[in-house]
PDB file of C-alpha atoms in Angstrom:
ATOM      1  CA  MET A  94       0.000   0.000   0.000  1.00  0.00           C
ATOM      2  CA  LYS A  95       1.154   3.514  -0.866  1.00  0.00           C
ATOM      3  CA  GLU A  96      -0.433   6.731   0.297  1.00  0.00           C
ATOM      4  CA  ILE A  97      -1.317   9.870  -1.683  1.00  0.00           C
ATOM      5  CA  GLN A  98      -2.874  12.840   0.051  1.00  0.00           C
ATOM      6  CA  SER A  99      -2.460  15.641  -2.500  1.00  0.00           C
ATOM      7  CA  SER A 100      -4.724  16.052  -5.545  1.00  0.00           C
ATOM      8  CA  LYS A 101      -1.754  17.799  -7.217  1.00  0.00           C
ATOM      9  CA  ASN A 102       0.154  14.518  -7.309  1.00  0.00           C
ATOM     10  CA  THR A 103       1.336  13.731 -10.869  1.00  0.00           C
ATOM     11  CA  LEU A 104      -0.300  10.280 -10.944  1.00  0.00           C
ATOM     12  CA  ILE A 105      -3.611  11.755  -9.810  1.00  0.00           C
ATOM     13  CA  LYS A 106      -3.430  14.462 -12.487  1.00  0.00           C
ATOM     14  CA  GLU A 107      -2.716  11.875 -15.191  1.00  0.00           C
ATOM     15  CA  THR A 108      -5.447   9.560 -13.925  1.00  0.00           C
ATOM     16  CA  LYS A 109      -7.998  12.365 -13.936  1.00  0.00           C
ATOM     17  CA  LYS A 110      -7.402  12.832 -17.673  1.00  0.00           C
ATOM     18  CA  LEU A 111      -9.098   9.462 -18.224  1.00  0.00           C
ATOM     19  CA  GLN A 112     -12.413  11.210 -17.650  1.00  0.00           C
ATOM     20  CA  GLN A 113     -11.970  12.335 -21.269  1.00  0.00           C
ATOM     21  CA  LYS A 114     -12.502   9.930 -24.154  1.00  0.00           C
ATOM     22  CA  LYS A 115      -9.415  11.041 -26.098  1.00  0.00           C
ATOM     23  CA  TYR A 116      -7.123  10.147 -23.200  1.00  0.00           C
ATOM     24  CA  ARG A 117      -8.854   6.824 -22.727  1.00  0.00           C
ATOM     25  CA  GLN A 118      -8.172   6.039 -26.361  1.00  0.00           C
ATOM     26  CA  GLN A 119      -4.573   7.262 -26.212  1.00  0.00           C
ATOM     27  CA  THR A 120      -3.709   5.159 -23.172  1.00  0.00           C
ATOM     28  CA  GLN A 121      -6.103   2.277 -23.852  1.00  0.00           C
ATOM     29  CA  SER A 122      -7.198   2.636 -20.245  1.00  0.00           C
ATOM     30  CA  TYR A 123     -10.395   3.614 -18.473  1.00  0.00           C
ATOM     31  CA  LEU A 124     -11.745   4.378 -15.003  1.00  0.00           C
ATOM     32  CA  LEU A 125     -13.858   1.984 -12.982  1.00  0.00           C
ATOM     33  CA  GLU A 126     -15.830   3.537 -10.142  1.00  0.00           C
ATOM     34  CA  GLY A 127     -17.141   1.602  -7.186  1.00  0.00           C
ATOM     35  CA  PHE A 128     -16.504  -1.766  -5.601  1.00  0.00           C
ATOM     36  CA  HIS A 129     -18.983  -3.803  -7.670  1.00  0.00           C
ATOM     37  CA  LEU A 130     -17.505  -2.915 -11.078  1.00  0.00           C
ATOM     38  CA  ILE A 131     -13.957  -3.400  -9.807  1.00  0.00           C
ATOM     39  CA  GLN A 132     -14.891  -6.748  -8.277  1.00  0.00           C
ATOM     40  CA  GLU A 133     -16.456  -7.870 -11.595  1.00  0.00           C
ATOM     41  CA  ALA A 134     -13.404  -6.699 -13.538  1.00  0.00           C
ATOM     42  CA  LYS A 135     -11.018  -8.533 -11.231  1.00  0.00           C
ATOM     43  CA  ALA A 136     -13.086 -11.717 -11.496  1.00  0.00           C
ATOM     44  CA  ALA A 137     -12.853 -11.429 -15.288  1.00  0.00           C
ATOM     45  CA  SER A 138      -9.040 -11.100 -15.098  1.00  0.00           C
ATOM     46  CA  VAL A 139      -9.078  -7.507 -16.336  1.00  0.00           C
ATOM     47  CA  VAL A 140      -5.710  -5.839 -15.790  1.00  0.00           C
ATOM     48  CA  LEU A 141      -6.056  -3.169 -13.092  1.00  0.00           C
ATOM     49  CA  LYS A 142      -3.156  -0.757 -13.505  1.00  0.00           C
ATOM     50  CA  GLU A 143      -3.862   1.276 -10.369  1.00  0.00           C
ATOM     51  CA  VAL A 144      -6.454   1.107  -7.619  1.00  0.00           C
ATOM     52  CA  PHE A 145      -7.271   4.098  -5.409  1.00  0.00           C
ATOM     53  CA  ILE A 146      -9.064   3.447  -2.118  1.00  0.00           C
ATOM     54  CA  SER A 147     -10.270   5.827   0.576  1.00  0.00           C
ATOM     55  CA  GLN A 148     -10.094   4.950   4.264  1.00  0.00           C
ATOM     56  CA  ARG A 149     -13.836   4.276   4.226  1.00  0.00           C
ATOM     57  CA  GLY A 150     -13.408   1.878   1.309  1.00  0.00           C
ATOM     58  CA  LEU A 151     -10.503   0.187   3.050  1.00  0.00           C
ATOM     59  CA  ASN A 152     -12.606  -0.353   6.160  1.00  0.00           C
ATOM     60  CA  GLU A 153     -15.606  -1.632   4.215  1.00  0.00           C
ATOM     61  CA  TRP A 154     -13.898  -4.047   1.831  1.00  0.00           C
ATOM     62  CA  SER A 155     -10.739  -4.940   3.747  1.00  0.00           C
ATOM     63  CA  GLU A 156     -11.200  -8.702   3.390  1.00  0.00           C
ATOM     64  CA  TRP A 157     -11.648  -8.540  -0.410  1.00  0.00           C
ATOM     65  CA  ILE A 158      -8.791  -6.055  -0.785  1.00  0.00           C
ATOM     66  CA  GLU A 159      -6.423  -8.277   1.171  1.00  0.00           C
ATOM     67  CA  ALA A 160      -7.380 -11.320  -0.907  1.00  0.00           C
ATOM     68  CA  ASN A 161      -7.341  -9.670  -4.338  1.00  0.00           C
ATOM     69  CA  LEU A 162      -5.000  -6.665  -4.427  1.00  0.00           C
ATOM     70  CA  THR A 163      -1.258  -6.827  -4.006  1.00  0.00           C
ATOM     71  CA  ASP A 164      -0.770  -3.091  -4.470  1.00  0.00           C
ATOM     72  CA  TYR A 165      -3.018  -0.057  -4.175  1.00  0.00           C
ATOM     73  CA  TYR A 166      -3.055   3.602  -3.182  1.00  0.00           C
ATOM     74  CA  LEU A 167      -4.720   4.881  -0.027  1.00  0.00           C
ATOM     75  CA  VAL A 168      -6.059   8.319  -0.932  1.00  0.00           C
ATOM     76  CA  SER A 169      -8.050  11.101   0.658  1.00  0.00           C
ATOM     77  CA  ASP A 170     -11.767  11.571   0.071  1.00  0.00           C
ATOM     78  CA  GLU A 171     -10.865  14.777  -1.804  1.00  0.00           C
ATOM     79  CA  ILE A 172      -8.733  12.846  -4.311  1.00  0.00           C
ATOM     80  CA  LEU A 173     -11.351  10.173  -4.854  1.00  0.00           C
ATOM     81  CA  LYS A 174     -13.966  12.845  -5.485  1.00  0.00           C
ATOM     82  CA  ALA A 175     -11.656  14.515  -8.024  1.00  0.00           C
ATOM     83  CA  LEU A 176     -11.298  11.238  -9.929  1.00  0.00           C
ATOM     84  CA  ALA A 177     -14.980  10.276  -9.823  1.00  0.00           C
ATOM     85  CA  SER A 178     -17.778  11.225 -12.197  1.00  0.00           C
ATOM     86  CA  GLN A 179     -20.327  10.905  -9.399  1.00  0.00           C
ATOM     87  CA  PRO A 180     -20.612  13.523  -6.620  1.00  0.00           C
ATOM     88  CA  THR A 181     -20.354  10.879  -3.884  1.00  0.00           C
ATOM     89  CA  PRO A 182     -17.805   8.199  -4.873  1.00  0.00           C
ATOM     90  CA  GLN A 183     -18.122   4.777  -3.285  1.00  0.00           C
ATOM     91  CA  GLY A 184     -14.650   4.504  -1.828  1.00  0.00           C
ATOM     92  CA  MET A 185     -12.753   2.759  -4.628  1.00  0.00           C
ATOM     93  CA  ILE A 186     -11.668   3.723  -8.164  1.00  0.00           C
ATOM     94  CA  ALA A 187      -9.418   1.738 -10.503  1.00  0.00           C
ATOM     95  CA  VAL A 188      -7.609   2.304 -13.776  1.00  0.00           C
ATOM     96  CA  ALA A 189      -8.333  -0.693 -16.009  1.00  0.00           C
ATOM     97  CA  GLU A 190      -6.656  -1.757 -19.230  1.00  0.00           C
ATOM     98  CA  MET A 191      -8.854  -1.990 -22.311  1.00  0.00           C
ATOM     99  CA  PRO A 192      -8.921  -5.555 -23.664  1.00  0.00           C
ATOM    100  CA  GLN A 193      -7.913  -6.580 -27.153  1.00  0.00           C
ATOM    101  CA  GLU A 194     -11.075  -7.426 -29.059  1.00  0.00           C
ATOM    102  CA  GLU A 195     -11.313 -11.143 -29.718  1.00  0.00           C
ATOM    103  CA  SER A 196     -11.937 -12.711 -33.101  1.00  0.00           C
ATOM    104  CA  ARG A 197     -15.649 -12.664 -33.892  1.00  0.00           C
ATOM    105  CA  ASP A 198     -17.716 -15.828 -33.622  1.00  0.00           C
ATOM    106  CA  PHE A 199     -21.014 -15.526 -35.490  1.00  0.00           C
ATOM    107  CA  SER A 200     -22.787 -18.292 -33.593  1.00  0.00           C
ATOM    108  CA  GLY A 201     -25.425 -17.599 -30.974  1.00  0.00           C
ATOM    109  CA  ALA A 202     -27.475 -14.437 -30.581  1.00  0.00           C
ATOM    110  CA  TRP A 203     -25.903 -11.023 -31.085  1.00  0.00           C
ATOM    111  CA  LEU A 204     -27.137  -7.481 -30.502  1.00  0.00           C
ATOM    112  CA  LEU A 205     -25.936  -4.837 -32.974  1.00  0.00           C
ATOM    113  CA  LEU A 206     -26.300  -1.162 -32.064  1.00  0.00           C
ATOM    114  CA  ASP A 207     -26.635   1.379 -34.861  1.00  0.00           C
ATOM    115  CA  ASN A 208     -25.808   4.878 -33.622  1.00  0.00           C
ATOM    116  CA  VAL A 209     -27.376   4.411 -30.170  1.00  0.00           C
ATOM    117  CA  GLN A 210     -26.055   7.552 -28.554  1.00  0.00           C
ATOM    118  CA  ASP A 211     -27.220   7.541 -24.938  1.00  0.00           C
ATOM    119  CA  PRO A 212     -24.655   5.862 -22.641  1.00  0.00           C
ATOM    120  CA  GLY A 213     -27.387   4.694 -20.274  1.00  0.00           C
ATOM    121  CA  ASN A 214     -29.224   2.973 -23.119  1.00  0.00           C
ATOM    122  CA  VAL A 215     -26.063   1.293 -24.399  1.00  0.00           C
ATOM    123  CA  GLY A 216     -25.097   0.057 -20.939  1.00  0.00           C
ATOM    124  CA  THR A 217     -28.611  -1.164 -20.203  1.00  0.00           C
ATOM    125  CA  MET A 218     -28.756  -3.095 -23.487  1.00  0.00           C
ATOM    126  CA  ILE A 219     -25.436  -4.771 -22.767  1.00  0.00           C
ATOM    127  CA  ARG A 220     -26.756  -5.770 -19.351  1.00  0.00           C
ATOM    128  CA  THR A 221     -30.019  -7.037 -20.853  1.00  0.00           C
ATOM    129  CA  ALA A 222     -28.190  -8.974 -23.578  1.00  0.00           C
ATOM    130  CA  ASP A 223     -26.209 -10.661 -20.817  1.00  0.00           C
ATOM    131  CA  ALA A 224     -29.419 -11.496 -18.944  1.00  0.00           C
ATOM    132  CA  ALA A 225     -31.037 -12.852 -22.119  1.00  0.00           C
ATOM    133  CA  GLY A 226     -28.126 -15.200 -22.805  1.00  0.00           C
ATOM    134  CA  PHE A 227     -26.742 -13.422 -25.873  1.00  0.00           C
ATOM    135  CA  SER A 228     -23.232 -14.178 -27.074  1.00  0.00           C
ATOM    136  CA  GLY A 229     -22.258 -10.568 -27.612  1.00  0.00           C
ATOM    137  CA  VAL A 230     -22.952  -6.970 -28.506  1.00  0.00           C
ATOM    138  CA  ILE A 231     -21.394  -4.999 -31.353  1.00  0.00           C
ATOM    139  CA  LEU A 232     -21.309  -1.212 -31.110  1.00  0.00           C
ATOM    140  CA  GLY A 233     -21.614   0.401 -34.523  1.00  0.00           C
ATOM    141  CA  GLN A 234     -20.399   3.849 -35.485  1.00  0.00           C
ATOM    142  CA  GLY A 235     -21.980   6.705 -33.571  1.00  0.00           C
ATOM    143  CA  SER A 236     -22.876   4.570 -30.556  1.00  0.00           C
ATOM    144  CA  ALA A 237     -21.952   5.785 -27.080  1.00  0.00           C
ATOM    145  CA  ASP A 238     -18.466   5.099 -25.775  1.00  0.00           C
ATOM    146  CA  LEU A 239     -18.339   1.767 -23.965  1.00  0.00           C
ATOM    147  CA  TYR A 240     -15.950   3.257 -21.420  1.00  0.00           C
ATOM    148  CA  ASN A 241     -18.023   6.330 -20.636  1.00  0.00           C
ATOM    149  CA  PRO A 242     -18.655   6.222 -16.853  1.00  0.00           C
ATOM    150  CA  LYS A 243     -22.440   6.202 -17.358  1.00  0.00           C
ATOM    151  CA  THR A 244     -22.214   3.331 -19.849  1.00  0.00           C
ATOM    152  CA  LEU A 245     -20.064   1.330 -17.451  1.00  0.00           C
ATOM    153  CA  ARG A 246     -22.398   1.941 -14.506  1.00  0.00           C
ATOM    154  CA  SER A 247     -25.402   0.926 -16.584  1.00  0.00           C
ATOM    155  CA  THR A 248     -23.816  -2.400 -17.569  1.00  0.00           C
ATOM    156  CA  GLN A 249     -23.494  -3.340 -13.878  1.00  0.00           C
ATOM    157  CA  GLY A 250     -20.491  -5.456 -14.843  1.00  0.00           C
ATOM    158  CA  SER A 251     -22.187  -7.316 -17.708  1.00  0.00           C
ATOM    159  CA  LEU A 252     -19.559  -6.092 -20.181  1.00  0.00           C
ATOM    160  CA  TYR A 253     -17.305  -8.720 -18.559  1.00  0.00           C
ATOM    161  CA  HIS A 254     -19.807 -11.562 -19.057  1.00  0.00           C
ATOM    162  CA  LEU A 255     -20.172 -11.500 -22.848  1.00  0.00           C
ATOM    163  CA  SER A 256     -18.269 -10.298 -25.888  1.00  0.00           C
ATOM    164  CA  VAL A 257     -18.562  -6.533 -26.472  1.00  0.00           C
ATOM    165  CA  GLN A 258     -16.972  -5.348 -29.701  1.00  0.00           C
ATOM    166  CA  HIS A 259     -16.879  -2.415 -32.113  1.00  0.00           C
ATOM    167  CA  GLY A 260     -17.329  -2.533 -35.866  1.00  0.00           C
ATOM    168  CA  GLU A 261     -18.808  -1.198 -39.072  1.00  0.00           C
ATOM    169  CA  LEU A 262     -22.276  -2.739 -39.204  1.00  0.00           C
ATOM    170  CA  ALA A 263     -22.589  -2.430 -42.984  1.00  0.00           C
ATOM    171  CA  GLU A 264     -19.669  -4.854 -43.231  1.00  0.00           C
ATOM    172  CA  ILE A 265     -20.634  -7.054 -40.294  1.00  0.00           C
ATOM    173  CA  ILE A 266     -24.262  -7.751 -41.271  1.00  0.00           C
ATOM    174  CA  PRO A 267     -23.284  -9.629 -44.485  1.00  0.00           C
ATOM    175  CA  GLN A 268     -20.783 -11.652 -42.459  1.00  0.00           C
ATOM    176  CA  PHE A 269     -23.531 -12.889 -40.147  1.00  0.00           C
ATOM    177  CA  GLN A 270     -25.651 -13.796 -43.167  1.00  0.00           C
ATOM    178  CA  GLN A 271     -22.781 -15.650 -44.839  1.00  0.00           C
ATOM    179  CA  ALA A 272     -22.361 -17.634 -41.611  1.00  0.00           C
ATOM    180  CA  GLY A 273     -26.028 -18.651 -41.804  1.00  0.00           C
ATOM    181  CA  SER A 274     -27.328 -16.299 -39.110  1.00  0.00           C
ATOM    182  CA  PRO A 275     -30.308 -14.157 -40.156  1.00  0.00           C
ATOM    183  CA  VAL A 276     -30.144 -10.461 -39.333  1.00  0.00           C
ATOM    184  CA  LEU A 277     -33.278  -8.829 -37.944  1.00  0.00           C
ATOM    185  CA  GLY A 278     -33.750  -5.085 -38.014  1.00  0.00           C
ATOM    186  CA  THR A 279     -36.276  -2.869 -36.275  1.00  0.00           C
ATOM    187  CA  ALA A 280     -38.515  -0.492 -38.230  1.00  0.00           C
ATOM    188  CA  LEU A 281     -42.017   0.910 -38.479  1.00  0.00           C
ATOM    189  CA  ASP A 282     -42.882   0.363 -42.126  1.00  0.00           C
ATOM    190  CA  LYS A 283     -45.322  -1.699 -44.167  1.00  0.00           C
ATOM    191  CA  GLU A 284     -42.768  -4.422 -44.881  1.00  0.00           C
ATOM    192  CA  ALA A 285     -41.859  -4.923 -41.217  1.00  0.00           C
ATOM    193  CA  LYS A 286     -43.269  -7.905 -39.315  1.00  0.00           C
ATOM    194  CA  ASP A 287     -44.864  -8.134 -35.887  1.00  0.00           C
ATOM    195  CA  TYR A 288     -42.199  -9.633 -33.616  1.00  0.00           C
ATOM    196  CA  LEU A 289     -44.789 -11.987 -32.089  1.00  0.00           C
ATOM    197  CA  ALA A 290     -45.122 -13.704 -35.472  1.00  0.00           C
ATOM    198  CA  VAL A 291     -41.417 -14.608 -35.522  1.00  0.00           C
ATOM    199  CA  GLU A 292     -40.319 -17.984 -34.172  1.00  0.00           C
ATOM    200  CA  LYS A 293     -37.553 -18.264 -31.613  1.00  0.00           C
ATOM    201  CA  MET A 294     -34.014 -18.781 -32.931  1.00  0.00           C
ATOM    202  CA  THR A 295     -30.623 -19.812 -31.605  1.00  0.00           C
ATOM    203  CA  ASP A 296     -28.345 -18.083 -34.136  1.00  0.00           C
ATOM    204  CA  PHE A 297     -29.205 -14.566 -35.315  1.00  0.00           C
ATOM    205  CA  ALA A 298     -28.344 -10.892 -35.022  1.00  0.00           C
ATOM    206  CA  LEU A 299     -30.747  -8.184 -33.881  1.00  0.00           C
ATOM    207  CA  VAL A 300     -30.105  -4.564 -34.861  1.00  0.00           C
ATOM    208  CA  MET A 301     -31.402  -1.663 -32.777  1.00  0.00           C
ATOM    209  CA  GLY A 302     -31.208   1.883 -34.104  1.00  0.00           C
ATOM    210  CA  ASN A 303     -30.792   5.441 -32.912  1.00  0.00           C
ATOM    211  CA  GLU A 304     -33.137   6.753 -30.216  1.00  0.00           C
ATOM    212  CA  GLY A 305     -34.742   9.376 -32.443  1.00  0.00           C
ATOM    213  CA  GLN A 306     -34.097   8.283 -36.016  1.00  0.00           C
ATOM    214  CA  GLY A 307     -34.119   4.503 -35.744  1.00  0.00           C
ATOM    215  CA  MET A 308     -31.924   2.370 -37.981  1.00  0.00           C
ATOM    216  CA  SER A 309     -30.191   3.956 -40.944  1.00  0.00           C
ATOM    217  CA  PRO A 310     -31.800   3.250 -44.364  1.00  0.00           C
ATOM    218  CA  GLU A 311     -28.517   1.697 -45.480  1.00  0.00           C
ATOM    219  CA  LEU A 312     -28.669  -0.965 -42.773  1.00  0.00           C
ATOM    220  CA  LEU A 313     -32.428  -1.528 -43.095  1.00  0.00           C
ATOM    221  CA  ALA A 314     -31.810  -2.491 -46.719  1.00  0.00           C
ATOM    222  CA  LEU A 315     -29.313  -5.175 -45.629  1.00  0.00           C
ATOM    223  CA  THR A 316     -31.431  -7.074 -43.089  1.00  0.00           C
ATOM    224  CA  ASP A 317     -33.287 -10.321 -43.737  1.00  0.00           C
ATOM    225  CA  GLN A 318     -36.417  -9.120 -41.939  1.00  0.00           C
ATOM    226  CA  ASN A 319     -37.410  -5.989 -40.040  1.00  0.00           C
ATOM    227  CA  LEU A 320     -39.618  -6.201 -36.944  1.00  0.00           C
ATOM    228  CA  TYR A 321     -41.897  -3.930 -34.977  1.00  0.00           C
ATOM    229  CA  ILE A 322     -43.559  -3.995 -31.549  1.00  0.00           C
ATOM    230  CA  THR A 323     -47.244  -3.081 -31.478  1.00  0.00           C
ATOM    231  CA  ILE A 324     -47.976  -0.330 -28.954  1.00  0.00           C
ATOM    232  CA  LYS A 325     -51.340  -0.932 -27.259  1.00  0.00           C
ATOM    233  CA  GLY A 326     -51.565   2.249 -25.225  1.00  0.00           C
ATOM    234  CA  GLN A 327     -51.155   5.902 -26.118  1.00  0.00           C
ATOM    235  CA  ALA A 328     -47.369   6.196 -25.862  1.00  0.00           C
ATOM    236  CA  GLU A 329     -45.816   7.293 -29.141  1.00  0.00           C
ATOM    237  CA  SER A 330     -42.848   4.978 -28.849  1.00  0.00           C
ATOM    238  CA  LEU A 331     -40.776   2.741 -26.601  1.00  0.00           C
ATOM    239  CA  ASN A 332     -37.381   3.539 -25.177  1.00  0.00           C
ATOM    240  CA  VAL A 333     -34.827   1.718 -27.358  1.00  0.00           C
ATOM    241  CA  ALA A 334     -33.412  -0.261 -24.421  1.00  0.00           C
ATOM    242  CA  ILE A 335     -36.896  -1.435 -23.385  1.00  0.00           C
ATOM    243  CA  ALA A 336     -37.702  -2.424 -26.974  1.00  0.00           C
ATOM    244  CA  ALA A 337     -34.409  -4.309 -27.230  1.00  0.00           C
ATOM    245  CA  GLY A 338     -35.196  -6.209 -24.028  1.00  0.00           C
ATOM    246  CA  ILE A 339     -38.614  -7.276 -25.277  1.00  0.00           C
ATOM    247  CA  LEU A 340     -37.174  -8.502 -28.572  1.00  0.00           C
ATOM    248  CA  MET A 341     -34.138 -10.247 -27.128  1.00  0.00           C
ATOM    249  CA  PHE A 342     -36.107 -12.308 -24.641  1.00  0.00           C
ATOM    250  CA  HIS A 343     -38.786 -13.165 -27.195  1.00  0.00           C
ATOM    251  CA  LEU A 344     -36.478 -14.115 -30.061  1.00  0.00           C
ATOM    252  CA  PHE A 345     -33.731 -16.126 -28.401  1.00  0.00           C
ATOM    253  CA  LYS A 346     -34.488 -19.827 -27.967  1.00  0.00           C
TER     254      LYS A 346
END
């Protein structure tokens, strides 16, 4: 254990830069806030470069810390607050190393996100895909940063339970189809099909589009079938994460 008490410390200044996406990309590192996410990352063998713990955190999770961390920094509450995106940090923040994306396996069920911009929606859909038993999630261009603090919090650690990748969906959709996995889009048009009329499947990809605009016309033209969810009440639309949850649990066998 080492101790840092000044927020002007060079390591603290450099770590704080990871609140910005460009520095996360430059260093291939990101911040994890709170015990639960750090515990999930450690269980998934994620490399934790540094861990910063307040005295309160040390008191609360001493047994886990002793069993799982060989080195960490004891810091003041002021430092932890400076590093955190939340006004009341939970007592532990870590710098994690971004993983190398694994080679893509087109078997199983996959969720593809087309320009889904809200970090909370992206994180929630990753968490729901995990709960539904999906093999992975692919973030297309324009989708929220996986390592945005809000995205990470919304996943509740599920990003470590399934494959989460990035890619150009216009190139990836044909690859699923060539592998024998149908690709289902989501759209409100006369050629779309009620999702309840679709039989459950084991190997397929489901594409969800932007919160306001839906899927891009380019991608809609590539899918095997586009689906819609009938709204029975007076709401104009469903939140994209809610719609994704309904479809994922209905479609996957």
